[in-house]
Amino acid sequence: MDSSYLHLVLPAAAAAVVVAVVLLLSLWRRCQTTSNHRPQANPILGNLVAFLANGHRFLDWSTGLLAAAPASTMQVHGPLGLGYCGVATASPDAVEHMLRASFHNYVDKGDRVRDAFADLLGDGLFLANGRLWRLQRKLAASSFSPRLLRLFAGRVVLDQLRRRLLLFFDAAADARRVFDLQDVLKRFAFDNICSVAFGVDRDDSSPSSSSPSRLEAGGDGRDDAFFAAFDDAIDISFGRILHPTTLAWKAMKLLDVGSGAAAPDSEEESDLLSRFTAAMMEEDGGNELGAMFDSPEAKRRFLRDTVKTFVLAGKDTTSSALTWLFWFLAANPECERRVYEEVTALRGDTAGDERDDGYEDLKRMHYLHAAITETMRLYPPLWERDCGEFRPERWLDGGGGGGRFVAVDAARYPVFHAGPRSCLGKEMAYVQMKAVAAAVVRRFSVEVVPAAAANAPPSPPPHETAVTLRMKGGLRVLLTRRRGVLSHA
Ligand code: HEM
C-alpha cells in the first residue's frame, strides 16, 4: 500500500476508534446509571439478541422477564437506540397511571404503532389521535348501548347460531368429522361483525353463503380470499412492530418485500367496504367528523379505514379467546361439568331453539363468565397467586360453588385496556362468547384431537405471536352430541 494513502487512512481509523470507544462508554454508562430494570441489555445491541433467540416464544419469555423485574416493570431497547425503546409493565399501579390517572400523557398512539399499521388502518379509531379520535369514539360508542347489546344478542348472535353455527356443528358431529374450531369460530365472528357493524347479512351476499359449509376453509372462495388478504395485512403490520428497528422494515417497504411489503388489497374486501362506504357518504357527509375530510376520496378512504378497524376488532379477538376456552375446558373436565350444569339449569338439557330473550340467561351465567375471564387472564398471563393455574372459581364470590362473578379493577385486568381508550366492544364480546360457549357445551362434548402428541391436554398448545393470541395451527376437535340432544336441523 502506498504511504500517502496510509497517511490519510491512519488518522481516520484512529478517529473512528476514538468515536466508537466514546459511543460505547456513553451507552454503557446509560445502561449502568438508569434506575429502570433492563433485561439482559447489551450496550450496543440492546435486547436484540435475546429477542431474536426468544421471538418464537415471545409471550412466555416476556412474562418471565416481567416476573423477575423489580416492580414488574422494565425498559426495552433496540440496537444502538435505532429500534424500539420503551417500557413494558405488568404492574397495576403503572397501568393505572398510564391508562387512567395520567391518561392525557399517553392517549396518543405513538409513531411506531401508527407507522406500522397506517397502511392497513389509516385514520380509523385504533390509530387516530386527538380530535379525530374523540369524534370517532363518541360516534362509535353510540353503537354499543345496552339496548343495542340486547338486539345484538338476540338478532345477531343467537340468530346466526341457529342458522349457521349449530347446523355446521350438527353435520360435523353426525359425520364424526374432525375440523378446526378456531377457523370456524373466526368465520362466525366475522359474520357477526358484518351484521352488527355494517348491517350486512352474509347469508344474503352470495347464493352459496347460506350453506353451513361456508363456515369452513374452502366453503366460500370469497371469504377465503378476503381472510388471506386481511390476515396477511395484519401479520405484515404487526411484523413491523416486532422489527428491532423501523429502518429495517422501511427499507423493505421500498423493496416491497417481507414486513415492508404493501398491505394487500382484495376485490372481495372492496366489495364489502364500498357498500358501507356508499351508505355512510349519503348519511354522514355533513357532520363534524365528515368535515375533517375535505374531499369525497378522503371520506371514502376514511370509511374504509373504519370498516377495516372493526373487522380487526371483531374477527380474531373473540374467536381466539373462545378457542382457548374450549381447550381449557377439555383439559379441565370438572370446569366443563360446571359450565354444563350452569347452562342446562338455565336452558334445560335438550336442544330446543335458543330463546330470543337469551340475553337475560347469558347474564346469569356467572361460572361461564368466570371461565372466559380466566382464559383471557392466562392468555396473556396476569399476576395472581397460583397465576399459572386455570381456576375460574377465583372470579366468584365465596370462592366457588354457585357464586356470582366479581370483576376486578381494569388496571389489574387490562385485557380490554382501561380508561378512556378501553375496548368499546367488551360487553358485546362477552355476549358473543357466552352465547357460543353455552350453546356448544349444552349440546356437545368437545374432544381435542391434537395434531401433535405434545399439544394434547394438559400441555398447552403453542400460540402465534400476532395482534391477537391465536392458537398456532388452530384447534382440531371432534364433537359428540350429548345423550338426549336432538339434531338442530
Ligand atoms: C375478546 C375480545 C376482545 C378483546 C380482548 C379486546 C381488547 C381490546 C384492547 C386491549 C383494546 C385497546 C387497544 C389499543 O388501544 O391498543 C381494544 C380497543 C377496541 N376494541 Fe376491543 N377487544 C375485544 C373485542 C372487541 C369487539 C368484538 C369489538 C367490536 C365489535 C371491539 C372494539 C374495540 C374498539 C372500537 C376499540 C378502540 C377503542 C379506542 O381506541 O378508543 N373489541 N380492545
Short mmCIF file of C-alpha atoms and ligand atoms in Angstrom, two decimals:
data_model
loop_
_atom_site.label_atom_id
_atom_site.label_comp_id
_atom_site.label_asym_id
_atom_site.label_seq_id
_atom_site.Cartn_x
_atom_site.Cartn_y
_atom_site.Cartn_z
CA MET A 1 0.00 0.00 0.00
CA ASP A 2 1.44 3.40 -0.84
CA SER A 3 2.50 5.65 2.05
CA SER A 4 0.42 8.71 1.01
CA TYR A 5 -2.67 6.52 1.24
CA LEU A 6 -1.64 5.29 4.71
CA HIS A 7 -1.10 8.90 5.67
CA LEU A 8 -4.81 9.51 5.01
CA VAL A 9 -6.22 6.26 6.38
CA LEU A 10 -4.46 6.02 9.75
CA PRO A 11 -5.75 9.26 11.28
CA ALA A 12 -9.26 8.45 10.02
CA ALA A 13 -9.10 4.95 11.52
CA ALA A 14 -7.79 6.33 14.81
CA ALA A 15 -10.59 8.89 14.88
CA ALA A 16 -13.14 6.17 14.17
CA VAL A 17 -11.78 4.07 17.05
CA VAL A 18 -11.94 7.05 19.41
CA VAL A 19 -15.54 7.83 18.36
CA ALA A 20 -16.53 4.16 18.78
CA VAL A 21 -14.95 3.99 22.26
CA VAL A 22 -16.69 7.21 23.36
CA LEU A 23 -20.00 5.91 21.99
CA LEU A 24 -19.54 2.59 23.75
CA LEU A 25 -18.66 4.23 27.03
CA SER A 26 -21.62 6.58 26.92
CA LEU A 27 -24.01 3.75 26.06
CA TRP A 28 -22.51 1.62 28.79
CA ARG A 29 -22.87 4.45 31.33
CA ARG A 30 -26.51 4.95 30.32
CA CYS A 31 -27.07 1.27 30.98
CA GLN A 32 -25.37 1.38 34.35
CA THR A 33 -26.96 4.55 35.67
CA THR A 34 -30.54 4.04 34.61
CA SER A 35 -32.75 3.31 37.56
CA ASN A 36 -35.09 1.13 35.50
CA HIS A 37 -34.63 -2.57 35.05
CA ARG A 38 -33.23 -3.58 31.62
CA PRO A 39 -33.29 -7.29 30.98
CA GLN A 40 -30.03 -8.60 29.55
CA ALA A 41 -29.49 -5.32 27.68
CA ASN A 42 -26.30 -5.17 25.68
CA PRO A 43 -24.93 -1.62 25.36
CA ILE A 44 -24.77 -1.88 21.58
CA LEU A 45 -27.36 -4.44 20.61
CA GLY A 46 -29.90 -3.62 23.32
CA ASN A 47 -32.30 -6.56 23.74
CA LEU A 48 -31.94 -7.61 20.11
CA VAL A 49 -30.05 -10.87 20.67
CA ALA A 50 -32.35 -12.11 23.42
CA PHE A 51 -35.36 -11.06 21.34
CA LEU A 52 -34.18 -12.96 18.27
CA ALA A 53 -33.48 -16.04 20.39
CA ASN A 54 -36.92 -15.93 22.04
CA GLY A 55 -39.16 -14.47 19.33
CA HIS A 56 -40.87 -17.85 18.79
CA ARG A 57 -41.92 -17.92 22.48
CA PHE A 58 -42.42 -14.20 22.92
CA LEU A 59 -45.26 -14.39 25.45
CA ASP A 60 -43.58 -16.88 27.80
CA TRP A 61 -40.27 -15.08 27.52
CA SER A 62 -41.64 -11.59 28.20
CA THR A 63 -43.81 -12.95 31.02
CA GLY A 64 -40.74 -14.49 32.68
CA LEU A 65 -38.79 -11.24 32.35
CA LEU A 66 -41.60 -9.18 33.84
CA ALA A 67 -41.99 -11.65 36.70
CA ALA A 68 -38.29 -11.24 37.51
CA ALA A 69 -38.25 -7.44 37.11
CA PRO A 70 -38.45 -5.23 40.21
CA ALA A 71 -41.94 -3.66 40.37
CA SER A 72 -42.87 -5.86 37.35
CA THR A 73 -41.58 -3.12 35.06
CA MET A 74 -38.65 -2.97 32.65
CA GLN A 75 -37.08 -0.93 29.87
CA VAL A 76 -36.73 -2.47 26.44
CA HIS A 77 -34.18 -1.28 23.87
CA GLY A 78 -33.36 -1.94 20.24
CA PRO A 79 -29.81 -1.85 18.85
CA LEU A 80 -27.90 1.45 19.00
CA GLY A 81 -31.02 3.26 20.04
CA LEU A 82 -32.40 2.88 16.48
CA GLY A 83 -35.16 0.50 17.33
CA TYR A 84 -37.81 0.14 19.93
CA CYS A 85 -37.17 1.97 23.15
CA GLY A 86 -39.93 1.71 25.66
CA VAL A 87 -41.25 0.40 28.92
CA ALA A 88 -43.09 -2.87 29.47
CA THR A 89 -45.06 -3.31 32.65
CA ALA A 90 -47.30 -5.75 34.44
CA SER A 91 -47.73 -3.51 37.47
CA PRO A 92 -51.34 -2.46 38.19
CA ASP A 93 -50.06 0.85 39.59
CA ALA A 94 -48.19 1.63 36.39
CA VAL A 95 -51.19 0.57 34.27
CA GLU A 96 -53.46 2.78 36.36
CA HIS A 97 -51.04 5.70 35.94
CA MET A 98 -50.74 5.32 32.15
CA LEU A 99 -54.26 4.36 31.16
CA ARG A 100 -56.30 6.41 33.62
CA ALA A 101 -54.67 8.81 36.11
CA SER A 102 -52.28 10.41 33.60
CA PHE A 103 -54.17 9.30 30.52
CA HIS A 104 -53.64 12.65 28.76
CA ASN A 105 -49.89 11.96 28.64
CA TYR A 106 -50.27 8.58 26.97
CA VAL A 107 -53.52 8.76 24.98
CA ASP A 108 -51.86 9.21 21.61
CA LYS A 109 -50.77 6.17 19.69
CA GLY A 110 -47.04 6.64 19.15
CA ASP A 111 -45.31 6.80 15.77
CA ARG A 112 -44.03 3.26 15.98
CA VAL A 113 -47.52 1.73 16.13
CA ARG A 114 -49.05 4.29 13.77
CA ASP A 115 -46.34 3.85 11.14
CA ALA A 116 -46.58 0.08 11.30
CA PHE A 117 -50.37 -0.08 10.95
CA ALA A 118 -51.03 3.05 8.86
CA ASP A 119 -51.23 1.16 5.53
CA LEU A 120 -53.96 -1.05 6.96
CA LEU A 121 -55.92 1.09 9.42
CA GLY A 122 -55.20 4.64 8.23
CA ASP A 123 -57.24 7.16 10.20
CA GLY A 124 -59.53 4.55 11.81
CA LEU A 125 -60.37 4.57 15.53
CA PHE A 126 -57.49 2.34 16.67
CA LEU A 127 -54.81 4.63 15.27
CA ALA A 128 -56.46 8.04 15.43
CA ASN A 129 -55.24 10.65 17.89
CA GLY A 130 -56.63 13.95 19.24
CA ARG A 131 -59.92 15.35 17.97
CA LEU A 132 -60.22 12.76 15.21
CA TRP A 133 -60.11 10.01 17.84
CA ARG A 134 -62.57 11.78 20.20
CA LEU A 135 -65.18 12.31 17.48
CA GLN A 136 -64.92 8.74 16.27
CA ARG A 137 -65.02 7.31 19.77
CA LYS A 138 -68.20 9.28 20.51
CA LEU A 139 -69.85 8.22 17.26
CA ALA A 140 -68.87 4.56 17.66
CA ALA A 141 -69.84 4.41 21.36
CA SER A 142 -73.47 5.02 20.44
CA SER A 143 -73.48 1.62 18.67
CA PHE A 144 -72.64 -0.17 21.92
CA SER A 145 -75.55 0.93 24.12
CA PRO A 146 -77.30 -1.67 26.37
CA ARG A 147 -80.35 -1.59 24.07
CA LEU A 148 -78.25 -2.41 21.01
CA LEU A 149 -76.40 -5.05 23.01
CA ARG A 150 -79.67 -6.84 23.67
CA LEU A 151 -80.51 -6.64 19.96
CA PHE A 152 -77.05 -7.95 19.12
CA ALA A 153 -77.54 -10.93 21.42
CA GLY A 154 -80.95 -11.83 20.01
CA ARG A 155 -80.97 -10.76 16.40
CA VAL A 156 -77.36 -11.36 15.53
CA VAL A 157 -75.61 -13.92 17.69
CA LEU A 158 -78.46 -16.27 18.56
CA ASP A 159 -79.97 -15.95 15.11
CA GLN A 160 -76.69 -16.76 13.39
CA LEU A 161 -76.03 -19.54 15.89
CA ARG A 162 -79.30 -21.18 14.88
CA ARG A 163 -78.99 -20.58 11.18
CA ARG A 164 -75.32 -21.39 10.74
CA LEU A 165 -73.03 -22.47 13.52
CA LEU A 166 -75.20 -25.15 15.12
CA LEU A 167 -76.12 -26.61 11.73
CA PHE A 168 -72.44 -26.83 10.92
CA PHE A 169 -71.64 -28.48 14.27
CA ASP A 170 -74.52 -30.94 13.86
CA ALA A 171 -73.28 -32.01 10.44
CA ALA A 172 -69.71 -32.41 11.71
CA ALA A 173 -70.88 -34.45 14.73
CA ASP A 174 -73.07 -36.71 12.56
CA ALA A 175 -70.20 -37.35 10.15
CA ARG A 176 -67.69 -37.82 13.03
CA ARG A 177 -65.55 -35.29 11.22
CA VAL A 178 -62.57 -33.53 12.81
CA PHE A 179 -62.41 -29.81 11.99
CA ASP A 180 -60.51 -26.69 13.00
CA LEU A 181 -62.68 -24.99 15.62
CA GLN A 182 -60.63 -21.79 15.65
CA ASP A 183 -61.10 -21.27 11.93
CA VAL A 184 -64.86 -21.91 12.10
CA LEU A 185 -65.24 -19.51 15.03
CA LYS A 186 -63.30 -16.84 13.17
CA ARG A 187 -65.72 -17.07 10.22
CA PHE A 188 -68.69 -16.96 12.56
CA ALA A 189 -67.28 -13.90 14.37
CA PHE A 190 -66.70 -12.22 11.02
CA ASP A 191 -70.34 -12.78 10.03
CA ASN A 192 -71.40 -11.32 13.39
CA ILE A 193 -69.29 -8.20 12.95
CA CYS A 194 -70.56 -7.70 9.39
CA SER A 195 -74.13 -7.75 10.70
CA VAL A 196 -73.61 -5.57 13.69
CA ALA A 197 -71.15 -3.01 12.34
CA PHE A 198 -72.07 -2.81 8.68
CA GLY A 199 -75.67 -4.03 8.52
CA VAL A 200 -74.65 -6.76 6.08
CA ASP A 201 -76.15 -10.22 6.49
CA ARG A 202 -73.67 -12.53 4.82
CA ASP A 203 -76.43 -15.05 4.11
CA ASP A 204 -77.80 -12.61 1.54
CA SER A 205 -74.48 -11.75 -0.02
CA SER A 206 -73.97 -14.76 -2.29
CA PRO A 207 -76.02 -17.79 -3.33
CA SER A 208 -73.63 -20.23 -1.62
CA SER A 209 -73.41 -18.25 1.58
CA SER A 210 -76.31 -19.77 3.48
CA SER A 211 -74.75 -23.24 3.37
CA PRO A 212 -73.28 -24.21 6.77
CA SER A 213 -70.14 -25.47 4.97
CA ARG A 214 -69.34 -21.81 4.26
CA LEU A 215 -68.02 -21.73 7.83
CA GLU A 216 -65.05 -23.85 6.84
CA ALA A 217 -61.99 -23.20 4.67
CA GLY A 218 -62.88 -23.97 1.06
CA GLY A 219 -66.60 -23.42 1.70
CA ASP A 220 -66.70 -19.95 0.15
CA GLY A 221 -63.83 -18.79 -2.07
CA ARG A 222 -64.71 -15.13 -1.49
CA ASP A 223 -64.30 -15.48 2.26
CA ASP A 224 -61.06 -17.43 1.87
CA ALA A 225 -59.58 -14.74 -0.39
CA PHE A 226 -60.68 -11.98 1.97
CA PHE A 227 -59.26 -13.69 5.07
CA ALA A 228 -55.99 -14.50 3.33
CA ALA A 229 -55.57 -10.86 2.29
CA PHE A 230 -56.67 -9.40 5.61
CA ASP A 231 -54.61 -11.78 7.74
CA ASP A 232 -51.53 -11.09 5.59
CA ALA A 233 -52.06 -7.38 6.07
CA ILE A 234 -52.30 -7.77 9.85
CA ASP A 235 -49.25 -10.01 10.03
CA ILE A 236 -47.22 -7.62 7.90
CA SER A 237 -48.26 -4.66 10.05
CA PHE A 238 -47.60 -6.48 13.32
CA GLY A 239 -44.27 -7.80 11.98
CA ARG A 240 -43.19 -4.19 11.57
CA ILE A 241 -43.71 -3.52 15.28
CA LEU A 242 -41.58 -6.52 16.18
CA HIS A 243 -38.76 -5.39 13.91
CA PRO A 244 -35.77 -4.41 16.03
CA THR A 245 -35.52 -1.17 14.04
CA THR A 246 -38.10 0.72 11.98
CA LEU A 247 -35.32 1.46 9.47
CA ALA A 248 -35.21 -2.19 8.51
CA TRP A 249 -38.88 -2.54 7.58
CA LYS A 250 -38.99 0.86 5.92
CA ALA A 251 -36.14 -0.26 3.67
CA MET A 252 -38.03 -3.48 2.98
CA LYS A 253 -41.11 -1.41 2.16
CA LEU A 254 -39.16 0.39 -0.53
CA LEU A 255 -38.32 -3.01 -1.98
CA ASP A 256 -41.89 -4.32 -1.35
CA VAL A 257 -40.71 -7.47 0.49
CA GLY A 258 -41.32 -9.12 3.89
CA SER A 259 -42.90 -6.94 6.59
CA GLY A 260 -42.24 -3.96 4.34
CA ALA A 261 -44.50 -5.27 1.61
CA ALA A 262 -47.54 -3.15 0.90
CA ALA A 263 -50.60 -4.40 2.79
CA PRO A 264 -52.54 -6.33 0.16
CA ASP A 265 -55.97 -5.31 -1.08
CA SER A 266 -58.55 -7.72 -2.42
CA GLU A 267 -61.57 -7.23 -4.62
CA GLU A 268 -63.69 -9.05 -2.07
CA GLU A 269 -62.64 -6.55 0.55
CA SER A 270 -63.54 -3.60 -1.65
CA ASP A 271 -66.99 -5.09 -2.43
CA LEU A 272 -67.81 -5.16 1.27
CA LEU A 273 -66.24 -1.84 2.02
CA SER A 274 -67.72 0.04 -0.89
CA ARG A 275 -71.26 -0.86 0.17
CA PHE A 276 -70.61 0.52 3.64
CA THR A 277 -68.80 3.50 2.20
CA ALA A 278 -71.67 4.44 -0.09
CA ALA A 279 -74.20 4.27 2.76
CA MET A 280 -72.02 6.36 5.05
CA MET A 281 -71.31 9.00 2.44
CA GLU A 282 -75.01 9.69 1.99
CA GLU A 283 -75.84 9.90 5.66
CA ASP A 284 -72.81 11.41 7.30
CA GLY A 285 -71.49 13.89 4.79
CA GLY A 286 -72.32 17.00 6.77
CA ASN A 287 -71.34 16.25 10.36
CA GLU A 288 -68.34 17.38 12.33
CA LEU A 289 -66.36 14.23 11.66
CA GLY A 290 -67.16 14.36 7.96
CA ALA A 291 -65.88 17.94 7.88
CA MET A 292 -62.42 16.70 8.89
CA PHE A 293 -62.04 15.11 5.46
CA ASP A 294 -62.03 17.60 2.68
CA SER A 295 -62.73 15.51 -0.40
CA PRO A 296 -65.07 12.67 -1.30
CA GLU A 297 -61.99 10.49 -1.82
CA ALA A 298 -60.64 11.29 1.65
CA LYS A 299 -64.05 10.48 3.19
CA ARG A 300 -64.21 7.25 1.25
CA ARG A 301 -60.72 6.26 2.40
CA PHE A 302 -61.59 7.08 5.98
CA LEU A 303 -64.73 4.93 5.89
CA ARG A 304 -62.72 2.05 4.51
CA ASP A 305 -60.30 2.50 7.45
CA THR A 306 -63.27 2.37 9.80
CA VAL A 307 -64.59 -0.86 8.36
CA LYS A 308 -61.16 -2.48 8.49
CA THR A 309 -60.77 -1.31 12.08
CA PHE A 310 -63.99 -3.09 13.07
CA VAL A 311 -63.12 -6.23 11.14
CA LEU A 312 -59.83 -6.28 13.03
CA ALA A 313 -61.62 -5.68 16.33
CA GLY A 314 -64.21 -8.39 15.82
CA LYS A 315 -62.80 -11.21 13.72
CA ASP A 316 -59.95 -12.75 15.69
CA THR A 317 -60.42 -11.42 19.21
CA THR A 318 -63.41 -13.43 20.37
CA SER A 319 -62.64 -16.45 18.19
CA SER A 320 -59.13 -16.77 19.66
CA ALA A 321 -60.42 -16.38 23.22
CA LEU A 322 -63.16 -18.98 22.62
CA THR A 323 -60.66 -21.40 21.11
CA TRP A 324 -58.51 -21.20 24.25
CA LEU A 325 -61.63 -21.56 26.40
CA PHE A 326 -62.60 -24.82 24.68
CA TRP A 327 -59.05 -26.10 25.07
CA PHE A 328 -59.11 -25.29 28.81
CA LEU A 329 -62.50 -26.92 29.27
CA ALA A 330 -61.22 -30.08 27.54
CA ALA A 331 -58.17 -30.05 29.82
CA ASN A 332 -60.30 -29.44 32.95
CA PRO A 333 -63.33 -31.75 32.82
CA GLU A 334 -64.54 -30.58 36.23
CA CYS A 335 -64.79 -26.99 34.93
CA GLU A 336 -66.56 -28.21 31.82
CA ARG A 337 -69.06 -30.07 34.01
CA ARG A 338 -69.77 -26.91 35.96
CA VAL A 339 -70.36 -24.90 32.80
CA TYR A 340 -72.70 -27.64 31.53
CA GLU A 341 -74.65 -27.68 34.81
CA GLU A 342 -74.99 -23.91 34.85
CA VAL A 343 -76.18 -23.71 31.24
CA THR A 344 -78.65 -26.59 31.48
CA ALA A 345 -80.03 -25.26 34.77
CA LEU A 346 -81.00 -22.11 32.88
CA ARG A 347 -81.94 -23.55 29.49
CA GLY A 348 -82.77 -27.20 30.00
CA ASP A 349 -80.67 -30.11 28.83
CA THR A 350 -82.24 -30.82 25.45
CA ALA A 351 -81.54 -28.69 22.46
CA GLY A 352 -84.55 -26.69 21.52
CA ASP A 353 -84.28 -23.33 19.85
CA GLU A 354 -82.23 -20.72 21.65
CA ARG A 355 -84.74 -18.33 23.17
CA ASP A 356 -84.99 -14.79 21.93
CA ASP A 357 -84.68 -13.46 25.46
CA GLY A 358 -81.42 -15.41 25.77
CA TYR A 359 -79.65 -12.21 26.77
CA GLU A 360 -81.06 -12.38 30.31
CA ASP A 361 -79.96 -16.02 30.62
CA LEU A 362 -76.48 -15.13 29.43
CA LYS A 363 -76.22 -12.50 32.15
CA ARG A 364 -77.00 -15.16 34.77
CA MET A 365 -74.20 -17.48 33.63
CA HIS A 366 -71.65 -16.46 36.25
CA TYR A 367 -69.47 -19.54 36.12
CA LEU A 368 -69.17 -19.36 32.33
CA HIS A 369 -68.34 -15.67 32.62
CA ALA A 370 -65.62 -16.57 35.11
CA ALA A 371 -64.24 -19.34 32.86
CA ILE A 372 -63.95 -16.96 29.89
CA THR A 373 -62.37 -14.26 32.05
CA GLU A 374 -59.92 -16.79 33.47
CA THR A 375 -58.98 -17.93 29.94
CA MET A 376 -58.12 -14.36 28.96
CA ARG A 377 -56.20 -13.83 32.21
CA LEU A 378 -53.92 -16.74 31.36
CA TYR A 379 -53.51 -15.69 27.72
CA PRO A 380 -51.77 -13.37 28.41
CA PRO A 381 -50.95 -14.36 31.99
CA LEU A 382 -51.69 -11.76 34.63
CA TRP A 383 -50.37 -11.81 38.12
CA GLU A 384 -52.18 -13.54 40.91
CA ARG A 385 -51.30 -16.16 43.43
CA ASP A 386 -51.22 -19.50 41.57
CA CYS A 387 -51.23 -17.43 38.36
CA GLY A 388 -50.31 -20.37 36.13
CA GLU A 389 -53.45 -22.35 37.02
CA PHE A 390 -56.79 -22.31 35.23
CA ARG A 391 -59.17 -21.69 38.13
CA PRO A 392 -62.43 -19.88 37.16
CA GLU A 393 -63.52 -20.08 40.82
CA ARG A 394 -61.11 -17.26 41.66
CA TRP A 395 -63.60 -14.87 39.98
CA LEU A 396 -66.63 -15.95 42.01
CA ASP A 397 -67.64 -14.56 45.37
CA GLY A 398 -67.46 -17.16 48.09
CA GLY A 399 -64.58 -18.71 46.10
CA GLY A 400 -66.58 -21.40 44.32
CA GLY A 401 -69.93 -23.19 44.41
CA GLY A 402 -72.70 -21.19 42.72
CA GLY A 403 -71.12 -17.79 43.40
CA ARG A 404 -71.59 -14.59 41.45
CA PHE A 405 -68.92 -13.22 39.15
CA VAL A 406 -66.93 -10.38 40.73
CA ALA A 407 -64.95 -8.20 38.34
CA VAL A 408 -61.60 -6.71 39.37
CA ASP A 409 -60.41 -3.23 38.51
CA ALA A 410 -59.34 -2.85 34.88
CA ALA A 411 -55.84 -1.78 35.97
CA ARG A 412 -55.39 -5.28 37.42
CA TYR A 413 -57.05 -6.96 34.45
CA PRO A 414 -56.20 -4.77 31.44
CA VAL A 415 -57.20 -7.41 28.89
CA PHE A 416 -59.66 -4.89 27.43
CA HIS A 417 -57.39 -1.94 28.22
CA ALA A 418 -58.54 0.60 30.83
CA GLY A 419 -59.58 4.23 30.94
CA PRO A 420 -60.85 6.41 28.10
CA ARG A 421 -59.28 4.29 25.37
CA SER A 422 -60.61 0.98 26.65
CA CYS A 423 -62.30 -1.57 24.40
CA LEU A 424 -65.70 -0.46 23.15
CA GLY A 425 -66.74 -4.00 22.29
CA LYS A 426 -66.10 -5.66 25.66
CA GLU A 427 -69.73 -6.36 26.58
CA MET A 428 -70.53 -7.41 23.05
CA ALA A 429 -67.56 -9.76 23.05
CA TYR A 430 -68.76 -11.41 26.29
CA VAL A 431 -72.29 -11.80 24.92
CA GLN A 432 -70.98 -13.48 21.80
CA MET A 433 -68.50 -15.73 23.60
CA LYS A 434 -71.01 -16.79 26.24
CA ALA A 435 -73.75 -17.47 23.71
CA VAL A 436 -71.46 -19.67 21.60
CA ALA A 437 -69.89 -21.49 24.55
CA ALA A 438 -73.26 -22.11 26.21
CA ALA A 439 -74.83 -23.44 23.01
CA VAL A 440 -71.90 -25.74 22.28
CA VAL A 441 -71.36 -27.10 25.80
CA ARG A 442 -75.07 -27.74 26.22
CA ARG A 443 -75.25 -29.90 23.09
CA PHE A 444 -71.82 -31.42 22.52
CA SER A 445 -68.83 -32.74 24.32
CA VAL A 446 -65.73 -31.35 22.65
CA GLU A 447 -62.76 -33.66 22.25
CA VAL A 448 -59.45 -32.06 21.31
CA VAL A 449 -57.66 -34.03 18.58
CA PRO A 450 -54.12 -32.66 18.74
CA ALA A 451 -52.08 -32.52 15.56
CA ALA A 452 -49.04 -33.49 17.67
CA ALA A 453 -48.96 -35.52 20.88
CA ALA A 454 -47.06 -32.67 22.56
CA ASN A 455 -50.14 -30.46 22.20
CA ALA A 456 -52.59 -32.80 23.89
CA PRO A 457 -54.08 -31.52 27.14
CA PRO A 458 -52.68 -30.85 29.69
CA SER A 459 -49.72 -29.38 27.71
CA PRO A 460 -50.88 -26.01 26.37
CA PRO A 461 -50.63 -25.73 22.60
CA PRO A 462 -48.30 -23.11 21.11
CA HIS A 463 -49.62 -19.68 20.20
CA GLU A 464 -48.83 -17.29 17.37
CA THR A 465 -47.01 -14.06 18.10
CA ALA A 466 -49.64 -11.88 16.48
CA VAL A 467 -52.02 -9.00 17.24
CA THR A 468 -54.36 -11.45 18.90
CA LEU A 469 -53.07 -14.59 20.56
CA ARG A 470 -54.31 -17.17 18.06
CA MET A 471 -53.61 -20.81 18.75
CA LYS A 472 -50.86 -21.90 16.38
CA GLY A 473 -52.19 -24.36 13.83
CA GLY A 474 -55.76 -23.98 15.13
CA LEU A 475 -57.66 -26.39 17.37
CA ARG A 476 -58.75 -29.67 15.80
CA VAL A 477 -61.83 -31.04 17.55
CA LEU A 478 -64.34 -33.86 17.32
CA LEU A 479 -67.85 -33.12 18.58
CA THR A 480 -70.09 -35.75 20.10
CA ARG A 481 -73.75 -34.97 20.66
CA ARG A 482 -74.72 -35.34 24.30
CA ARG A 483 -77.20 -38.04 25.24
CA GLY A 484 -80.80 -36.97 24.62
CA VAL A 485 -79.81 -33.98 22.48
CA LEU A 486 -81.55 -33.89 19.12
CA SER A 487 -80.02 -32.60 15.92
CA HIS A 488 -80.65 -28.91 15.47
CA ALA A 489 -81.67 -29.26 11.83
C1 HEM B 1 -62.01 -10.98 23.47
C2 HEM B 1 -62.38 -9.92 22.81
C3 HEM B 1 -61.69 -8.56 22.82
C4 HEM B 1 -60.58 -8.14 23.48
C5 HEM B 1 -59.68 -8.95 24.44
C6 HEM B 1 -60.38 -6.74 23.16
C7 HEM B 1 -59.34 -5.95 23.64
C8 HEM B 1 -59.12 -4.62 23.28
C9 HEM B 1 -57.98 -3.84 23.68
C10 HEM B 1 -56.81 -4.33 24.54
C11 HEM B 1 -58.12 -2.60 23.14
C12 HEM B 1 -57.13 -1.43 23.24
C13 HEM B 1 -56.22 -1.48 22.04
C14 HEM B 1 -55.25 -0.35 21.99
O1 HEM B 1 -55.61 0.81 22.18
O2 HEM B 1 -54.07 -0.60 21.73
C15 HEM B 1 -59.36 -2.59 22.40
C16 HEM B 1 -59.84 -1.50 21.73
C17 HEM B 1 -61.01 -1.52 20.99
N1 HEM B 1 -61.88 -2.56 20.84
FE1 HEM B 1 -61.69 -4.42 21.63
N2 HEM B 1 -61.37 -6.34 22.30
C18 HEM B 1 -62.20 -7.41 22.07
C19 HEM B 1 -63.32 -7.43 21.25
C20 HEM B 1 -63.84 -6.36 20.59
C21 HEM B 1 -65.02 -6.37 19.76
C22 HEM B 1 -65.89 -7.61 19.49
C23 HEM B 1 -65.19 -5.10 19.29
C24 HEM B 1 -66.25 -4.52 18.39
C25 HEM B 1 -67.29 -5.09 17.94
C26 HEM B 1 -64.13 -4.28 19.83
C27 HEM B 1 -63.96 -2.93 19.59
C28 HEM B 1 -62.90 -2.16 20.01
C29 HEM B 1 -62.68 -0.78 19.63
C30 HEM B 1 -63.58 0.04 18.71
C31 HEM B 1 -61.50 -0.36 20.24
C32 HEM B 1 -60.80 1.01 20.09
C33 HEM B 1 -61.09 1.91 21.27
C34 HEM B 1 -60.33 3.22 21.18
O3 HEM B 1 -59.18 3.28 20.71
O4 HEM B 1 -60.90 4.22 21.63
N3 HEM B 1 -63.33 -5.07 20.61
N4 HEM B 1 -59.95 -3.83 22.51
#
